[in-house]
Amino acid sequence: MGLLALFRRTPSSASVAKERLRIIVAQERSARGGPDYLPLLRRELLQVIHKYVNVDPEAVQINLGQDEGHEVLELSVALPEKNRA
Amino acid sequence: MAEIIVVTSGKGGVGKTTTSASVACGLARRGKRVVVIDFDIGLRNLDLIMGCERRVVYDFVNVIQGDCTLRQALIKDKRLETLHVLAASQTRDKDALTAEGVKRVLDELIADGFDYILCDSPAGIEKGAHLAMYYADRAVVVVNPEVSSVRDSDRILGLLASKTQRAEQGNGGVKEHLLLTRYNPRRVASGEMMSVDDVKEILGLDVIGVVPESPDVLAASNAGVPVIFNDDSDASRAYDDAVARLLGESLPLRFLEEPKRGFFARIFGG
Ligand SMILES: Nc1ncnc2c1ncn2[C@@H]1O[C@H](COP(=O)(O)OP(=O)(O)OP(=O)(O)O)[C@@H](O)[C@H]1O
Ligand SMILES: [Mg+2]
């Protein structure tokens, strides 16, 4: 534990709940009304990524959005600490 | 013209029936002609909360199946002249409720001149919940400040926006309101429970009422007298405010903070 952690207040349990909900609700909303293959795509992408890096399912975010009238599939993968350059 | 309001939530046990009963009484107390329908087929409960369980002769499914007339099945409330209850059937046959049958009953109630038709939805997202919301003009989404309840409410909001007659017809959709209940201001203040603003922000919906966690709710269900009749209760005042807001009044939210405690209590806790 770093010295800074001593001064940093641990987030309250309510704010942890809020943050978790913010993420899952956004994810579920973007999947809603979207193509049915999204959950399967997510699973298969995870498998592929897993061949190269050992990431947690949580680190992979797939969102369906809109950009200037186009549907955009956004994929973001947070790489684990040791794999960073 | 009657307005059909569904009281729904996704998650079970969050306070839909408690809310349906008190809101129905609140509307009737303001002179509206109200009928409240229990859509929880197989698990009849609204009659107990309303205190009319011994007067149930015919139920919702009996009307749909033509075993009796609607008039025979409507139970007139003993306290409020303009309030009626339609009990759920205790049949285990989930298919007893049909879209066509529900529509016929609702149309007859509308023709009868009711002002409000409240639909107390069962938990879940199956047929009963679907039919309870399908014909609604408005929805009161009941939510507890707790992760699974909030997430389930969002799923229900998705269904309201897609699997209802209003959504399908594309004429503005169902008007949605959030009702937070079992709210504990002390736990919100200490950071253990999400606040109204947190829930509002996540779901992005207007809040029609915040009902505090209250022992009066259990006492009310024990007695079969909806909590809104308990004039000494904050839960009653909160429900009455929600009813006023449903009718278009704009009132500030109350009971968001715990009652002020004395000096010593604050210093020494407890
Ligand atoms: N504001 C409140 N304070 C304390 N207890 C409450 C409050 N609201 C509801 N309850 C309690 O929560 C329980 C569930 O309430 P209720 O039956 O209204 O929920 P429901 O959503 O209709 O449940 P179901 O999904 O099974 O139909 C009951 O025991 C009730 O007394
Ligand atoms: Mg219920």
Short mmCIF file of C-alpha atoms and ligand atoms in Angstrom, two decimals, chain B residues 11-18 40 123 181-182 211-214 217-218, ligand 1:
data_model
loop_
_atom_site.label_atom_id
_atom_site.label_comp_id
_atom_site.label_asym_id
_atom_site.label_seq_id
_atom_site.Cartn_x
_atom_site.Cartn_y
_atom_site.Cartn_z
CA LYS B 11 -37.48 -7.83 -9.29
CA GLY B 12 -39.85 -9.40 -6.80
CA GLY B 13 -40.73 -8.19 -3.34
CA VAL B 14 -39.77 -4.55 -3.88
CA GLY B 15 -43.17 -3.07 -2.97
CA LYS B 16 -45.42 -3.19 -6.07
CA THR B 17 -48.51 -4.47 -4.28
CA THR B 18 -47.97 -2.11 -1.34
CA ASP B 40 -50.28 -11.96 -10.15
CA ALA B 123 -42.48 -9.94 -10.60
CA THR B 181 -39.32 2.71 -1.85
CA ARG B 182 -37.79 1.20 1.30
CA VAL B 211 -41.25 6.16 0.27
CA PRO B 212 -39.15 5.61 3.38
CA GLU B 213 -38.53 2.19 4.89
CA SER B 214 -41.17 2.06 7.58
CA VAL B 217 -46.06 -0.94 6.15
CA LEU B 218 -46.01 -4.29 7.94
N1 LIG C 1 -41.72 1.21 2.62
C1 LIG C 1 -41.62 -0.03 3.15
N2 LIG C 1 -41.08 -0.18 4.40
C2 LIG C 1 -40.97 -1.42 4.93
N3 LIG C 1 -41.37 -2.54 4.35
C3 LIG C 1 -41.91 -2.47 3.12
C4 LIG C 1 -42.06 -1.21 2.46
N4 LIG C 1 -42.64 -1.45 1.25
C5 LIG C 1 -42.84 -2.78 1.17
N5 LIG C 1 -42.41 -3.40 2.28
C6 LIG C 1 -42.46 -4.84 2.57
O1 LIG C 1 -41.82 -5.53 1.52
C7 LIG C 1 -42.47 -6.76 1.27
C8 LIG C 1 -42.84 -6.87 -0.20
O2 LIG C 1 -43.83 -5.91 -0.51
P1 LIG C 1 -44.89 -6.12 -1.67
O3 LIG C 1 -45.65 -7.37 -1.47
O4 LIG C 1 -45.64 -4.85 -1.83
O5 LIG C 1 -43.87 -6.31 -2.90
P2 LIG C 1 -44.20 -6.82 -4.37
O6 LIG C 1 -43.25 -6.08 -5.25
O7 LIG C 1 -45.64 -6.67 -4.66
O8 LIG C 1 -43.81 -8.35 -4.27
P3 LIG C 1 -44.08 -9.48 -5.42
O9 LIG C 1 -43.01 -9.25 -6.45
O10 LIG C 1 -43.93 -10.76 -4.69
O11 LIG C 1 -45.46 -9.23 -5.96
C9 LIG C 1 -43.68 -6.84 2.19
O12 LIG C 1 -43.35 -7.61 3.30
C10 LIG C 1 -43.88 -5.39 2.59
O13 LIG C 1 -44.46 -5.29 3.87
#
